[in-house]
Short mmCIF file of C-alpha atoms in Angstrom, two decimals:
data_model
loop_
_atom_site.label_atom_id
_atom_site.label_comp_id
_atom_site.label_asym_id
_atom_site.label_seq_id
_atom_site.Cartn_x
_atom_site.Cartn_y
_atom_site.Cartn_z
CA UNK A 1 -0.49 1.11 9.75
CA UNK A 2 -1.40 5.01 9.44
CA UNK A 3 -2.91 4.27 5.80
CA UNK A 4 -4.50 1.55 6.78
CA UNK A 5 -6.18 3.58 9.97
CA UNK A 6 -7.36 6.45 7.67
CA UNK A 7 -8.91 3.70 5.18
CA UNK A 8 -10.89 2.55 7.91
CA UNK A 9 -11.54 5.83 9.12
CA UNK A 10 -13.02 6.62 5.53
CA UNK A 11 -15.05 3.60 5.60
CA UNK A 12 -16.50 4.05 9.28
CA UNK A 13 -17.14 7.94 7.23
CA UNK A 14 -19.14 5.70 4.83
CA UNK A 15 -21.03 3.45 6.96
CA UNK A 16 -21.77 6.22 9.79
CA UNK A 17 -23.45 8.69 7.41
CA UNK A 18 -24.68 6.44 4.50
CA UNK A 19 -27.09 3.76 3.89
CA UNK A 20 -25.26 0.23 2.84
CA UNK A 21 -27.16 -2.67 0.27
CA UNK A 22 -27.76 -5.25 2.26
CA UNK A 23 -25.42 -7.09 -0.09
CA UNK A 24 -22.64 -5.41 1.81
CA UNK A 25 -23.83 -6.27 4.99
CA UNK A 26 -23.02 -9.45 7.02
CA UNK A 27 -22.53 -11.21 10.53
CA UNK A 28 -19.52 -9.50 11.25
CA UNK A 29 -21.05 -5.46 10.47
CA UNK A 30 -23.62 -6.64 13.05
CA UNK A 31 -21.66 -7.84 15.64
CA UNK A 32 -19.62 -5.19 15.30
CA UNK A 33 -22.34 -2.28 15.79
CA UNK A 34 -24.06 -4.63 18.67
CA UNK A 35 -20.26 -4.63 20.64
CA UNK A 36 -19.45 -0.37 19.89
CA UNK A 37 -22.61 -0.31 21.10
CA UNK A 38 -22.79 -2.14 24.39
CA UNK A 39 -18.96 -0.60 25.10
CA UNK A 40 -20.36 3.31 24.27
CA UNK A 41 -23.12 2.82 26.44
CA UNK A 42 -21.48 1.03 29.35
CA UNK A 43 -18.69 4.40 29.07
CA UNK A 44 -21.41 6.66 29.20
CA UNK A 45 -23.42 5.73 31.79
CA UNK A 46 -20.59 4.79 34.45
CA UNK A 47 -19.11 8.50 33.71
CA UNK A 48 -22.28 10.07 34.85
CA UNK A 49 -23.81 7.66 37.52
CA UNK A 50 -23.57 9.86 40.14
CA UNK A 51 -25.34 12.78 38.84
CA UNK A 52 -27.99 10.34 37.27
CA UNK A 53 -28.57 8.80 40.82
CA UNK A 54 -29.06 12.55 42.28
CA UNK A 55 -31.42 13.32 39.60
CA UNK A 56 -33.61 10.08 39.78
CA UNK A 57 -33.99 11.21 43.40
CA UNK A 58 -35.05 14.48 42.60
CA UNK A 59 -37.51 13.37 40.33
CA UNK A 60 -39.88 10.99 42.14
CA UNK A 61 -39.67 13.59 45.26
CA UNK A 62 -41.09 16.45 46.07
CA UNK A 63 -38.71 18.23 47.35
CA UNK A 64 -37.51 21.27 45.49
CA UNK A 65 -34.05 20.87 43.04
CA UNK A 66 -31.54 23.93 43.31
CA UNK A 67 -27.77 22.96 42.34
CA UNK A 68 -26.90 23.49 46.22
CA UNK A 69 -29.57 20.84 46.95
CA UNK A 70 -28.28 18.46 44.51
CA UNK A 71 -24.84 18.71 45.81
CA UNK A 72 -26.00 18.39 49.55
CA UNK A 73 -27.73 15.07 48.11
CA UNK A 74 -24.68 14.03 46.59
CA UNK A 75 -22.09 14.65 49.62
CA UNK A 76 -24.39 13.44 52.59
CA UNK A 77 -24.63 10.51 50.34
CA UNK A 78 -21.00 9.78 50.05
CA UNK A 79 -20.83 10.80 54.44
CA UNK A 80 -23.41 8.57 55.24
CA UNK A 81 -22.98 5.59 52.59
CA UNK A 82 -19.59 6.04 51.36
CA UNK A 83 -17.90 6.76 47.95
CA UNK A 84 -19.09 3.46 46.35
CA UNK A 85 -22.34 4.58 46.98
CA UNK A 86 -22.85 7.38 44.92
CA UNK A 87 -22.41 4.45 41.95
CA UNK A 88 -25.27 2.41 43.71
CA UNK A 89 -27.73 1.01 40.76
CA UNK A 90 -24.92 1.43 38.45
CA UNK A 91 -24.96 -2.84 38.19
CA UNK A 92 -28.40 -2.90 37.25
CA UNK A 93 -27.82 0.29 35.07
CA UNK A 94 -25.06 -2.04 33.77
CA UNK A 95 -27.35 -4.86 33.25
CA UNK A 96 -30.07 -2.92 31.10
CA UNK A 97 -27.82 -0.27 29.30
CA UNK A 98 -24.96 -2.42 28.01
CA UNK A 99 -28.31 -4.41 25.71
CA UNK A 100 -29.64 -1.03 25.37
CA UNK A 101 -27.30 0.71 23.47
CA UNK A 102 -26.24 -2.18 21.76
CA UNK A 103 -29.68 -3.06 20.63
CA UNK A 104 -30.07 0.72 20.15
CA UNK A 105 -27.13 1.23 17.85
CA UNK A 106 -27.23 -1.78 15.83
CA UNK A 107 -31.02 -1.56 15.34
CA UNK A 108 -30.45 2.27 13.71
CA UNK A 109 -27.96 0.80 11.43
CA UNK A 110 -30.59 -1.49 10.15
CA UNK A 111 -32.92 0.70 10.01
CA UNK A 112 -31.12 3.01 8.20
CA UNK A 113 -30.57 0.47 5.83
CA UNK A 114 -33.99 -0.43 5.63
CA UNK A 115 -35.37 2.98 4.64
CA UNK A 116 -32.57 3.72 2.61
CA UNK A 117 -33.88 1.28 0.97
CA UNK A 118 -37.29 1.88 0.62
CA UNK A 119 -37.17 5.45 0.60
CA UNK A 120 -34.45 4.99 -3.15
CA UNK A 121 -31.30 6.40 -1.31
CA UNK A 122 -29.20 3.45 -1.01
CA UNK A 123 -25.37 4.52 -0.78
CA UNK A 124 -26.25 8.09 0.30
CA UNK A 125 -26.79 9.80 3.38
CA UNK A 126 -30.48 9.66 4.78
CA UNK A 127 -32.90 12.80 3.83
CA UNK A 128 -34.05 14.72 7.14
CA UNK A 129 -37.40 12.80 8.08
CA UNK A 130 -36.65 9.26 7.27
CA UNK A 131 -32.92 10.06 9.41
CA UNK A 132 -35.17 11.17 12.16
CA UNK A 133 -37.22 7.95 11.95
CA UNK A 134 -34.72 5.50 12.06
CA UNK A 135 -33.39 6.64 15.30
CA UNK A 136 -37.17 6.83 16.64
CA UNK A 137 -37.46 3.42 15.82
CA UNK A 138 -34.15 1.94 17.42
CA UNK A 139 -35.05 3.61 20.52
CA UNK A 140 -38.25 1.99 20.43
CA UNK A 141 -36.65 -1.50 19.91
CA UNK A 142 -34.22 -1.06 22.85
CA UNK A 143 -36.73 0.25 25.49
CA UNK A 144 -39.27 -2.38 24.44
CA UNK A 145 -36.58 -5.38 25.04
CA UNK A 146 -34.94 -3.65 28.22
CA UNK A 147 -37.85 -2.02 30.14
CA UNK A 148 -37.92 -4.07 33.25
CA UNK A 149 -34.14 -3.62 33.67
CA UNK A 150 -34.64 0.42 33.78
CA UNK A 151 -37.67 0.02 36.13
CA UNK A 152 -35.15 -2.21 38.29
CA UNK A 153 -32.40 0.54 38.11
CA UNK A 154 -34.67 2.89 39.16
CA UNK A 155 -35.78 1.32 42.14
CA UNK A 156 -32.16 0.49 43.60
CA UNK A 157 -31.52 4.27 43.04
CA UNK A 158 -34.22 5.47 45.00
CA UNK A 159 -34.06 3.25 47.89
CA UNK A 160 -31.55 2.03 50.67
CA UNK A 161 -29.38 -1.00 50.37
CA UNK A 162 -31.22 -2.71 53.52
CA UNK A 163 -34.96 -2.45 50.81
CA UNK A 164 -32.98 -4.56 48.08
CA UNK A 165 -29.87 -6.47 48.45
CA UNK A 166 -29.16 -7.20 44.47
CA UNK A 167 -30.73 -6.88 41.70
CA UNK A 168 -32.42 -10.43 41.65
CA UNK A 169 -33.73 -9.77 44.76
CA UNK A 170 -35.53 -6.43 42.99
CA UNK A 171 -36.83 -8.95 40.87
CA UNK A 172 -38.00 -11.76 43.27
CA UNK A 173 -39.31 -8.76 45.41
CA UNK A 174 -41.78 -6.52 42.61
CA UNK A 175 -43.18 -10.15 41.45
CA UNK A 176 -43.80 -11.25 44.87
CA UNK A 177 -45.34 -8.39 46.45
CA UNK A 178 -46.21 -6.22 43.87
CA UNK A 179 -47.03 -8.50 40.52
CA UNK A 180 -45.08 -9.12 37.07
CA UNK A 181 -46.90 -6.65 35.74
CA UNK A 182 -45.26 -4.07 37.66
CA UNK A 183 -42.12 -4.88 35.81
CA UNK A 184 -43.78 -2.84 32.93
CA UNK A 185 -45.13 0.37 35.15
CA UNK A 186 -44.45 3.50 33.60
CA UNK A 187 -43.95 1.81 30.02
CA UNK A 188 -46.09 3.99 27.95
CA UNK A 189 -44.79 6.99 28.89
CA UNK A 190 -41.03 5.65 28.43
CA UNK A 191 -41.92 4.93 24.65
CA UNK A 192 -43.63 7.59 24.47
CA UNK A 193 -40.08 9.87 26.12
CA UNK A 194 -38.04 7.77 23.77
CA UNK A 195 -39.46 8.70 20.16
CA UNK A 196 -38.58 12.38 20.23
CA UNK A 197 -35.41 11.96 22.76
CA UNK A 198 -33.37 8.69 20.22
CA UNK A 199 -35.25 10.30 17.04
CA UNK A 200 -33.79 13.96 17.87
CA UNK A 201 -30.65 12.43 19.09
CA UNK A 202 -29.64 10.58 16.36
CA UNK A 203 -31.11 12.99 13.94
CA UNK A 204 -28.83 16.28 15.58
CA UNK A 205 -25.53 13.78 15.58
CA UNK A 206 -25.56 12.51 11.97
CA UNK A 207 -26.78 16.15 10.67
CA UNK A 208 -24.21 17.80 12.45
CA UNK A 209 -21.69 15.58 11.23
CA UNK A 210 -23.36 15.71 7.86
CA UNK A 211 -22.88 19.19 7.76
CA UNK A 212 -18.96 19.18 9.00
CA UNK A 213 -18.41 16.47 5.73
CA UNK A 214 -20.25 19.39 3.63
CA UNK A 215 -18.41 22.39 4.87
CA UNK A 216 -15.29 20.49 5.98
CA UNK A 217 -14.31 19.35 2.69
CA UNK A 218 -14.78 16.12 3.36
CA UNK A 219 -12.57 16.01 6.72
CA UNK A 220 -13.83 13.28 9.27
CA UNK A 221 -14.25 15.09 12.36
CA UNK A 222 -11.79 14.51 15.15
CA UNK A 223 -13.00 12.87 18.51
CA UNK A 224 -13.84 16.24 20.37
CA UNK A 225 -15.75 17.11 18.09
CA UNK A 226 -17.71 13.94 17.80
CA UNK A 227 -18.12 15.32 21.60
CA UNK A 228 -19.70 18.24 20.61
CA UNK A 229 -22.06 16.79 18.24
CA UNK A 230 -23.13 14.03 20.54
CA UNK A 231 -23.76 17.12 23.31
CA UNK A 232 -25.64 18.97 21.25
CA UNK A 233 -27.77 15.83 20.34
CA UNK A 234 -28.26 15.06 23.71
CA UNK A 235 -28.83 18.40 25.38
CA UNK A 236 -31.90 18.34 22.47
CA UNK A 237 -32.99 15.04 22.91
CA UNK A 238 -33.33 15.34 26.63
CA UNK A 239 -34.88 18.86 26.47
CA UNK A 240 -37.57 17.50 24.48
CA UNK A 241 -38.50 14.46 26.22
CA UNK A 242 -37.69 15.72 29.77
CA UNK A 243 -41.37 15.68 31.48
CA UNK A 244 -41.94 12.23 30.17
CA UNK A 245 -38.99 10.89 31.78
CA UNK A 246 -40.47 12.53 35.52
CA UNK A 247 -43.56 10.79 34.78
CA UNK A 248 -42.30 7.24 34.24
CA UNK A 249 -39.57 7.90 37.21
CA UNK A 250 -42.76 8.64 39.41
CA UNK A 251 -44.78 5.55 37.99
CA UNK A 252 -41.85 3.50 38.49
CA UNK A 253 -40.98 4.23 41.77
CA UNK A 254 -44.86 4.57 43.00
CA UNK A 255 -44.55 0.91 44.90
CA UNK A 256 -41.74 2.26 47.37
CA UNK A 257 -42.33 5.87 47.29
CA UNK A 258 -46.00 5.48 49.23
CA UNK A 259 -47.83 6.92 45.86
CA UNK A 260 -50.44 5.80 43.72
CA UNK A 261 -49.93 6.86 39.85
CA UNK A 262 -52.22 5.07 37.95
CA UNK A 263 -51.99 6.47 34.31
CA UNK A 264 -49.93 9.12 32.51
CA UNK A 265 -52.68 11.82 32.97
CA UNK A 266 -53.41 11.31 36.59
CA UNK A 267 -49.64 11.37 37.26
CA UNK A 268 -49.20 14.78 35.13
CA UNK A 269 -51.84 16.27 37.29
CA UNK A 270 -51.11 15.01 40.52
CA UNK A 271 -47.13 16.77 39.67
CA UNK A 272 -48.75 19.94 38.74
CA UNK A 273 -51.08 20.30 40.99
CA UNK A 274 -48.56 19.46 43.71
CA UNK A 275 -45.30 21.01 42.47
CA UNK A 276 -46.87 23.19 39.63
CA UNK A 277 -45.84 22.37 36.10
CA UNK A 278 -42.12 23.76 35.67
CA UNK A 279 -40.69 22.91 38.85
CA UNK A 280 -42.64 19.34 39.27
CA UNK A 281 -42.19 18.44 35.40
CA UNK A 282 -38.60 19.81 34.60
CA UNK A 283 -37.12 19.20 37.86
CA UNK A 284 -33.84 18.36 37.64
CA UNK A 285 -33.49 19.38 34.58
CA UNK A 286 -30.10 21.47 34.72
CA UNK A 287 -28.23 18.55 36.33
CA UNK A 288 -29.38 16.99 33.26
CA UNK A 289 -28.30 19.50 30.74
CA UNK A 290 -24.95 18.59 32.27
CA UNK A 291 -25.17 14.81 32.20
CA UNK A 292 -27.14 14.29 29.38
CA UNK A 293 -24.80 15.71 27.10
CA UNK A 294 -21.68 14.41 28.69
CA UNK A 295 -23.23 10.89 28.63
CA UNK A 296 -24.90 11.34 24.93
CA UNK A 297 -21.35 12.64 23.71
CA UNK A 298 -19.51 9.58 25.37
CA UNK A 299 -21.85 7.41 23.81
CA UNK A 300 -22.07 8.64 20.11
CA UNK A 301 -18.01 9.30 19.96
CA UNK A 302 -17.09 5.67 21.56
CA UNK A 303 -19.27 4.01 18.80
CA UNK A 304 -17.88 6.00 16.31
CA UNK A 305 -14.06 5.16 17.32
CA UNK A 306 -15.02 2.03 18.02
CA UNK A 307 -16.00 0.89 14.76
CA UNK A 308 -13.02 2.72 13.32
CA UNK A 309 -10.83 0.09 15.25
CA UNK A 310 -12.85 -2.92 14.78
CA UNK A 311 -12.91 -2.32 10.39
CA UNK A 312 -9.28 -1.55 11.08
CA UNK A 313 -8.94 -5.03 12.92
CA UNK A 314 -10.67 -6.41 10.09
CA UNK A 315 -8.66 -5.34 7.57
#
């Protein structure tokens, strides 16, 4: 059993940091990636619901973020709506991230492949740029497939439980009153957010891991430090796309919020010249320099041990 674990450990070594033929690919790798996937993201997410509610509040407001703010928002929430509540959205979070990150992680291990590939390194480890693009380009494919999901989360997290009683009824409710095409408000800057925060965040996680393989003589990192590298890729990731993610909070919550953002531009200046540029565009920020990495690290180390255990199973 313990030789067969630290095979499959060495393999998942393989497979995480290099680029596979496509010969040694089949249904099974797939599946595989798409279900460590769905599980890291649905462990992620739950872990930091709470804060991510707070901060989505924050962020199509105008009201000023300070930690003792944030924690008054989080505890007259749990008074007034009870303990439950603090989780509210977290189904429709459900609903969009579990095909998120699956589409998200499986997508970067074909596109790894892909420009492996193309790029002449197939069976090594990605060069810097082309690493960087592949995880550009799986969060690309994930937003585009899931975007009216996250515009759905967003609204249940910003309004009461009387405004929308599931997350069908979200549905039923934006096409009825507010058109389909709502569905994709805020889209172009959430593509936009989501090239530098998946390209940086994959790029950090397999260099830093790269670089403990280097220095490490070859020793597969243990799981907390697979938390520290995920961190550190999120807390970058996050950082970089931060006032991108206000904007299509603000555009996606315009309907219920009593606001009228009409394009990225006239939503950048309307937050600056309302809340002035760091406070209205990095607001919340610090709440998520301790979410986003929590979540991020979740995310990257479940995958990881997840398709440890599942080549193990297959073995």
């Amino acid at each position: 059993m313990g030789s067969g674990m630290k095979e499959a450990s060495m393999r998942l070594h393989e497979d995480a940091d290099t680029v596979l033929p496509s010969a040694k690919r089949d249904h099974r790798q797939v599946l595989s990636s798409l279900l460590s996937g769905a599980l890291a993201g649905a462990l992620a997410k739950t872990a930091v619901a709470p804060l991510d509610r707070t901060k989505i509040i924050f962020q199509v407001s105008s009201k000023r973020f300070s930690a003792k703010e944030a924690f008054r928002v989080l505890y007259f929430t749990y008074l007034n709506e009870g303990f439950l509540s603090l989780w509210r959205g977290n189904s429709a979070t459900m609903v969009r991230v579990v095909p998120y990150a699956a589409i998200q992680f499986s997508a970067h291990e074909e596109y790894k492949r892909v420009l492996g590939r193309y790029y002449g390194f197939r069976g090594e480890a990605l060069p810097p740029w082309p690493r960087l693009l592949a995880g550009a380009l799986a969060g690309t494919t994930a937003a585009s497939l899931t975007y009216p999901l996250d515009l759905v989360r967003a609204r249940m997290a910003v309004t009461p439980k009387e405004m929308y009683s599931n997350i069908f009824h979200v549905f039923a409710r934006i096409s009825r009153e507010e058109g389909l095409k709502t569905l994709y408000h805020g889209f172009t800057p959430t593509v936009l957010g989501v090239i530098p925060y998946a390209g940086l965040s994959f790029f950090t996680y397999e260099t830093l891991k790269s670089l403990h393989r280097e220095y490490g003589g070859g020793r597969q990192p243990y799981p907390f430090e697979r938390m520290i590298f995920g961190a550190c890729a999120g807390l970058l990731g996050q950082s970089a796309s931060y006032p991108l993610d206000v904007v299509r909070r603000r555009m996606q919550t315009a309907g219920v919020t009593g606001h009228a953002y009409g394009s990225i531009l006239s939503t950048l200046r309307a937050i600056v010249r309302e809340e002035g540029a760091v406070r209205g565009l990095y607001k919340g920020l610090s709440m998520n320099w301790l979410k986003g990495p929590i979540a991020v690290g979740i995310s990257f180390t479940t995958f990881d041990l997840m398709q440890i255990l599942l080549r193990h199973l297959r073995s």
